[in-house]
PDB file of C-alpha atoms in Angstrom:
ATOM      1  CA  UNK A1487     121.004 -20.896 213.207  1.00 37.00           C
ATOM      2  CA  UNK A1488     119.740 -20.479 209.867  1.00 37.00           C
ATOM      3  CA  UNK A1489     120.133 -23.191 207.047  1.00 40.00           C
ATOM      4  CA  UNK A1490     123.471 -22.079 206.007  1.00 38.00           C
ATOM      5  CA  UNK A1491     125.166 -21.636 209.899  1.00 36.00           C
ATOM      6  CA  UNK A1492     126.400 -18.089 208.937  1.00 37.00           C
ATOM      7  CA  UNK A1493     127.388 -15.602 211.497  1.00 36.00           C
ATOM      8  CA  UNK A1494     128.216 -11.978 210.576  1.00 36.00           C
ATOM      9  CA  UNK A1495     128.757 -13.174 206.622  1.00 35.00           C
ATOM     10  CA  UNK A1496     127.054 -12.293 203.680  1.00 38.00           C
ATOM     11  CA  UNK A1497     125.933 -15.540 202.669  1.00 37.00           C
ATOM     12  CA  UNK A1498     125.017 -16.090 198.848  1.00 35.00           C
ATOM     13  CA  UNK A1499     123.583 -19.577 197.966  1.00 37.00           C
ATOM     14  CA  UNK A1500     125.711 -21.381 194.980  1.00 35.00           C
ATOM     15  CA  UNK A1501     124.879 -24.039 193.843  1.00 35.00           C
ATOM     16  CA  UNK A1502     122.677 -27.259 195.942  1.00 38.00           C
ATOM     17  CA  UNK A1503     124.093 -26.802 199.475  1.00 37.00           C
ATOM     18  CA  UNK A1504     127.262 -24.679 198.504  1.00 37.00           C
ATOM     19  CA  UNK A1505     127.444 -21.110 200.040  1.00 38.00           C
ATOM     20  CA  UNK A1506     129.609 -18.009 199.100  1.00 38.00           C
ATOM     21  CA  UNK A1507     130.481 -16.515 202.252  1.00 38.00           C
ATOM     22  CA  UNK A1508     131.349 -13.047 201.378  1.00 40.00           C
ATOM     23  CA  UNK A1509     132.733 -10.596 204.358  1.00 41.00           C
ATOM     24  CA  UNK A1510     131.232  -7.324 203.886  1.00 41.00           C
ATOM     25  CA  UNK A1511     132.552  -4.342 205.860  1.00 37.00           C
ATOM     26  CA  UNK A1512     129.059  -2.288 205.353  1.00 41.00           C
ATOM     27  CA  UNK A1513     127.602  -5.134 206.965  1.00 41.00           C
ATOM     28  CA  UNK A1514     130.116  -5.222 209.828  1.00 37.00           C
ATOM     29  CA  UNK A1515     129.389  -1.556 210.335  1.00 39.00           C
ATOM     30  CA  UNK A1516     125.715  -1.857 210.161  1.00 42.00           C
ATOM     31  CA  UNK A1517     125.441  -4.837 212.619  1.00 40.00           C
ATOM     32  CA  UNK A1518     127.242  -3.702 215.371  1.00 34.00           C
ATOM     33  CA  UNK A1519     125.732  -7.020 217.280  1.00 36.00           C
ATOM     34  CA  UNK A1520     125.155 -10.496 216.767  1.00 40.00           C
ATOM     35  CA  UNK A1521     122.976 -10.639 213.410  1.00 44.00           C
ATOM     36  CA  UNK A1522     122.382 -13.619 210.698  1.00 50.00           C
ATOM     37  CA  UNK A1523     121.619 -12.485 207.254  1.00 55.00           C
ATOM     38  CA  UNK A1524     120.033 -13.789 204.278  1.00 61.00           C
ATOM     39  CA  UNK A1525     120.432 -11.746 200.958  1.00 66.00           C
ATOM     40  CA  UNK A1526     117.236 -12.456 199.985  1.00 85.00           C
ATOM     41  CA  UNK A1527     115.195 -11.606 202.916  1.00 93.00           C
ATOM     42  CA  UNK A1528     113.195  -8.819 203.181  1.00 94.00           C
ATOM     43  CA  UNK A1529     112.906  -8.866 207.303  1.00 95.00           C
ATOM     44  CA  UNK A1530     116.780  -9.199 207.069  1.00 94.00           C
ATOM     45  CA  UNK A1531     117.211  -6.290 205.094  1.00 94.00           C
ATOM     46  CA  UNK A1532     115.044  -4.336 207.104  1.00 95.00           C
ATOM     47  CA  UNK A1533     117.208  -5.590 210.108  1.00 95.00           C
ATOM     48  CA  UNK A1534     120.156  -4.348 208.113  1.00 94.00           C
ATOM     49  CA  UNK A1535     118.752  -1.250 207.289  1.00 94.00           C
ATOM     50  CA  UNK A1536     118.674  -2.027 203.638  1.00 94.00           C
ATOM     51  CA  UNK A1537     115.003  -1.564 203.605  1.00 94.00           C
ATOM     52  CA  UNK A1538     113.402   1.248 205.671  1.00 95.00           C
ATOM     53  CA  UNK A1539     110.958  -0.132 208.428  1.00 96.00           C
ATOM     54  CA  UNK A1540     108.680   2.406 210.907  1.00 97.00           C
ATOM     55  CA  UNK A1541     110.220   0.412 214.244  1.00 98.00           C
ATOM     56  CA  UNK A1542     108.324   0.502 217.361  1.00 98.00           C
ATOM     57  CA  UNK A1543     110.717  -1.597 219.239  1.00 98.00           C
ATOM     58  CA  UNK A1544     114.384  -3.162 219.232  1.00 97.00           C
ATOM     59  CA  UNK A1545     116.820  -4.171 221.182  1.00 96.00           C
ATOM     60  CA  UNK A1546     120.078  -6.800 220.470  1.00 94.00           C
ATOM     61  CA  UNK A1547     117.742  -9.765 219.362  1.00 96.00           C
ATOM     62  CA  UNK A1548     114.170  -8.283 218.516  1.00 97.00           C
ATOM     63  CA  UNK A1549     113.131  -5.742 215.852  1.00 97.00           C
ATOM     64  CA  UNK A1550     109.285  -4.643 216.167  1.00 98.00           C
ATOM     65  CA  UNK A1551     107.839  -2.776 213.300  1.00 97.00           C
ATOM     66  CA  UNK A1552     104.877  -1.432 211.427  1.00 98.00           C
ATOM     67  CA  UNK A1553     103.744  -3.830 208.557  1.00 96.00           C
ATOM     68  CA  UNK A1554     103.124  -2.262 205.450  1.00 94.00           C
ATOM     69  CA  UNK A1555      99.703  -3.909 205.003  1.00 92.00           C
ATOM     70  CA  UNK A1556      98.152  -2.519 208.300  1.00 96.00           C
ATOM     71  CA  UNK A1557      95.357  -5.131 208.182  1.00 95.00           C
ATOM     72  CA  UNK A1558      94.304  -2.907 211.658  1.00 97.00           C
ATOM     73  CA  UNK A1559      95.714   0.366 212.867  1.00 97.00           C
ATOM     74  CA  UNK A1560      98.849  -0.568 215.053  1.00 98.00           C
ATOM     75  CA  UNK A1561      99.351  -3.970 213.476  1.00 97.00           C
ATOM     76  CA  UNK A1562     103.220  -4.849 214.496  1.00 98.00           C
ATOM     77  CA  UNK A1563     105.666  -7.595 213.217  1.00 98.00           C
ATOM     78  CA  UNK A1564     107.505  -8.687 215.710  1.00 98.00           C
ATOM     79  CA  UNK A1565     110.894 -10.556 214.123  1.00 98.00           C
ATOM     80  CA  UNK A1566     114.204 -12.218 215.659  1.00 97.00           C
ATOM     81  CA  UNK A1567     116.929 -10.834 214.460  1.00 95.00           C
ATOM     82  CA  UNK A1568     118.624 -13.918 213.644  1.00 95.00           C
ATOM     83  CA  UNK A1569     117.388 -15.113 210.670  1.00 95.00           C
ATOM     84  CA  UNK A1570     114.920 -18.899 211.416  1.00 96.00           C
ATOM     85  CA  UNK A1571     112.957 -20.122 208.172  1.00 95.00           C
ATOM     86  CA  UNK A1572     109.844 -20.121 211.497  1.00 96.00           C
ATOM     87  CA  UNK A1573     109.413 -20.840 214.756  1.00 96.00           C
ATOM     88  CA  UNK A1574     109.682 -24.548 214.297  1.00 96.00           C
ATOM     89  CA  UNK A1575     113.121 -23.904 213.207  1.00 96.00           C
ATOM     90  CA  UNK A1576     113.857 -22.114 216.636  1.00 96.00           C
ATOM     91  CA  UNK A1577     116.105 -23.070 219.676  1.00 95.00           C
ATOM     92  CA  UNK A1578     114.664 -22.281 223.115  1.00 95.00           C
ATOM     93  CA  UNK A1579     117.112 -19.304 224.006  1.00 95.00           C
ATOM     94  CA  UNK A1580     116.291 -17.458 220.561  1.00 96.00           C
ATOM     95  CA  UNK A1581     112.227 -18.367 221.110  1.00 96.00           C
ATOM     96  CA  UNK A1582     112.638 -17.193 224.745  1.00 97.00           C
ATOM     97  CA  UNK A1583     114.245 -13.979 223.603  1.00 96.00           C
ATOM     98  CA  UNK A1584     111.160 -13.585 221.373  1.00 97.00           C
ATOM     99  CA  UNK A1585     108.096 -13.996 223.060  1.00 97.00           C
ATOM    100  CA  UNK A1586     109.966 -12.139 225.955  1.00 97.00           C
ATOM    101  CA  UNK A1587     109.065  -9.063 224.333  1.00 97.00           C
ATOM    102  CA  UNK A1588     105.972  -9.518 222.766  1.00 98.00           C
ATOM    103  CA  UNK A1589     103.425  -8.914 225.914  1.00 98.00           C
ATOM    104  CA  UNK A1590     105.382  -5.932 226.265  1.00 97.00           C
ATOM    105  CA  UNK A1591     105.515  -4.373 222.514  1.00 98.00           C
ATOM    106  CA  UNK A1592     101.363  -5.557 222.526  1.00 98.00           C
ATOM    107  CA  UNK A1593     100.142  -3.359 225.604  1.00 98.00           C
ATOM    108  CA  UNK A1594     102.113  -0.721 224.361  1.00 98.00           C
ATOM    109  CA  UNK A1595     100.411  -0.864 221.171  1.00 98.00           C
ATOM    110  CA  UNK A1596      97.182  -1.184 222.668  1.00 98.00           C
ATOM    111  CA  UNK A1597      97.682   1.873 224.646  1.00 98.00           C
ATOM    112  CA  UNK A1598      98.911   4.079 221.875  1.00 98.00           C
ATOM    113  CA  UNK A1599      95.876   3.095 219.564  1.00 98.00           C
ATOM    114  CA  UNK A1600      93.105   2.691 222.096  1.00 97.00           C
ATOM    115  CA  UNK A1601      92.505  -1.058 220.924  1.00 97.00           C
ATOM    116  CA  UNK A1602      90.300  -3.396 222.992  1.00 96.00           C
ATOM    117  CA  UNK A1603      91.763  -6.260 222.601  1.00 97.00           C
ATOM    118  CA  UNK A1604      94.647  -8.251 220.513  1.00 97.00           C
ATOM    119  CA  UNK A1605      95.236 -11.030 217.979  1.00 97.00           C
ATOM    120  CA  UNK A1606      98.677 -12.384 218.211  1.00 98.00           C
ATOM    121  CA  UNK A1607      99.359 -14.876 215.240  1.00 96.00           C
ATOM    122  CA  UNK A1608     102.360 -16.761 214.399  1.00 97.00           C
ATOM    123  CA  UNK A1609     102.340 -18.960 210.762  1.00 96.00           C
ATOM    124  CA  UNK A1610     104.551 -21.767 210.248  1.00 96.00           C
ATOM    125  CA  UNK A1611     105.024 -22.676 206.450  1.00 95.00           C
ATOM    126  CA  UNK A1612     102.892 -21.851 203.527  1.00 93.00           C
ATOM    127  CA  UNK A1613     100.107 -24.280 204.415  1.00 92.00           C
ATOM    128  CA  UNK A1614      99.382 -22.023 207.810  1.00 92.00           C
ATOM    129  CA  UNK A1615      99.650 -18.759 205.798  1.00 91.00           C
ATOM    130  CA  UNK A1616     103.291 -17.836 206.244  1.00 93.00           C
ATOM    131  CA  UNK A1617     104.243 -15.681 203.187  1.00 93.00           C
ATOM    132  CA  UNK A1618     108.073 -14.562 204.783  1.00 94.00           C
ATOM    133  CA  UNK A1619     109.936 -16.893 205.762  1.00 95.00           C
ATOM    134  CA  UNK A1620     111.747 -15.055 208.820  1.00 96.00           C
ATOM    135  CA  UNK A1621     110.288 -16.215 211.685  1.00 96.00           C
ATOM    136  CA  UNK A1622     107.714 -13.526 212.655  1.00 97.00           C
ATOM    137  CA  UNK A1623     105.088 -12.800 215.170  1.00 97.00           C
ATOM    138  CA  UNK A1624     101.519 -10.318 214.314  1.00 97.00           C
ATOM    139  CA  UNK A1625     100.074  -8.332 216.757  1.00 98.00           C
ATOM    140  CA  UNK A1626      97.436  -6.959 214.700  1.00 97.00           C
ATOM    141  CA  UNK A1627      95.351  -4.541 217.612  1.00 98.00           C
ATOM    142  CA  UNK A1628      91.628  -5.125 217.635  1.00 97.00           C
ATOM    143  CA  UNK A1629      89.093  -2.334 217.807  1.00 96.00           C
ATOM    144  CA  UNK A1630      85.528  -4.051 216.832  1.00 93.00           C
ATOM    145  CA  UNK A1631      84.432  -7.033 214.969  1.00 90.00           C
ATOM    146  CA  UNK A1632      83.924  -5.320 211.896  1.00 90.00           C
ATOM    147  CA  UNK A1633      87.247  -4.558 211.032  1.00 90.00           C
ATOM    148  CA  UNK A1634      89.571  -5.899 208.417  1.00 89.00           C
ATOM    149  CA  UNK A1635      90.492  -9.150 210.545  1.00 90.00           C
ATOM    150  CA  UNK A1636      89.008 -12.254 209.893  1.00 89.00           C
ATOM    151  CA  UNK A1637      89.954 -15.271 212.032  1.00 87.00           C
ATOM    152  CA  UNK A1638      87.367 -18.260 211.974  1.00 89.00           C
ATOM    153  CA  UNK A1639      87.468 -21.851 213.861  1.00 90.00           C
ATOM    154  CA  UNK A1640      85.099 -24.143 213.180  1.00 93.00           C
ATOM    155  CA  UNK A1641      83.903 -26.101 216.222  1.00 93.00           C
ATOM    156  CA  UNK A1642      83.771 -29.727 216.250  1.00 92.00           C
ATOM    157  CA  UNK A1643      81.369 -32.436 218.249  1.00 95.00           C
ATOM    158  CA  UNK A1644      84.691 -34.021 220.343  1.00 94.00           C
ATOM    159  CA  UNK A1645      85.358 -37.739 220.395  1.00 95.00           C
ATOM    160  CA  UNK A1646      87.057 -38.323 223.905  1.00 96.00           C
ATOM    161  CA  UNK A1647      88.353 -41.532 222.988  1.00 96.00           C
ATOM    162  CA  UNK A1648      90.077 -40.023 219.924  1.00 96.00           C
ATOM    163  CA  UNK A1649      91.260 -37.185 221.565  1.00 96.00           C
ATOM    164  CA  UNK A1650      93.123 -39.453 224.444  1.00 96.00           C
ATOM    165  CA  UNK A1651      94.779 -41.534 221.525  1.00 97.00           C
ATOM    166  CA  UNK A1652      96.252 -38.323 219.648  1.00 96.00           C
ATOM    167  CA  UNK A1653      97.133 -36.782 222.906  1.00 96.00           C
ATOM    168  CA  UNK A1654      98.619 -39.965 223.957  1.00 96.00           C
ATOM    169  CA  UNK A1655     100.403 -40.226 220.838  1.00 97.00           C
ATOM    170  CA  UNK A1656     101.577 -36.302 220.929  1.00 96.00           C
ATOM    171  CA  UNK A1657     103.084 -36.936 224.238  1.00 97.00           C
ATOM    172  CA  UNK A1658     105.042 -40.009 223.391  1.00 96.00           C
ATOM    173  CA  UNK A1659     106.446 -38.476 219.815  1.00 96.00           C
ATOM    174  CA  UNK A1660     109.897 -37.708 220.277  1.00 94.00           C
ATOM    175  CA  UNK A1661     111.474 -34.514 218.736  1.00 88.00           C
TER     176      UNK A1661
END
């Protein structure tokens, strides 16, 4: 659910914590299924149809489309259509609904642009990049290392014995 638990509403932040809920018959007739809206979301305007989108994929949960910025030919958001801030925010069913498609909506892609391979990318928060917050999944198609897509890890000496202790400590962390 999203931060403000609203189901088929037109929800319009007040004031602190308050919410408007306002029922809005073009947004019954546009959402014909299940959908949570924000008013000020751009991926839940384009799942409204407020905001045209060039879809390549969608079914009752999962809207795949073009992104504007095409950082490579074929690159593809792939968005729940509930609204989550990110994944973190995510139940299992929704997340399971979500990654369901991607393999699917990625070889396609690949096989209408000819790509050799495929970065998938997910962002959670502004720290990791995340610029929308509507949980959303890249599949940004790769053709050669030149192109416009620059991922870098830097590669560290390990310490074993400090690896055991996080992992250790990972493991035992409750959520």
């Amino acid at each position: 659910y999203n931060m403000f638990n609203c189901k088929l509403l037109l929800c319009i932040p007040v004031y602190g914590n308050t919410v408007q809920h306002l029922h809005s018959s073009i947004l019954y007739q546009n959402l014909a299924k299940e959908v949570y809206f924000m008013t000020d979301c751009i991926f839940c305007k384009i799942i409204a149809g407020k905001i045209p989108a060039a879809k390549v994929y969608e079914d009752e949960g999962v809207l795949a489309f073009l992104d504007i910025s095409q950082v490579t030919p074929g690159h593809t958001l792939v968005v729940p259509k509930k609204h989550f801030r990110n994944l973190l925010e995510m139940d299992s069913v929704n997340s399971s609904l979500l990654f369901e498609q991607v393999p699917q909506i990625a070889r396609k892609i690949m096989k209408a642009t000819g790509a050799t391979g495929m970065n998938i990318i997910n962002n959670n928060e502004e720290i990791a990049g995340q610029t929308v917050f509507h949980t959303h999944i890249h599949l940004a198609p790769r053709f050669s290392e030149k192109d416009d897509l620059k991922v870098t890890f830097v590669a560290h000496e390990p310490n074993f014995e400090e690896l055991g202790k996080l992992a250790e400590k990972i493991a035992q962390t409750k959520e």
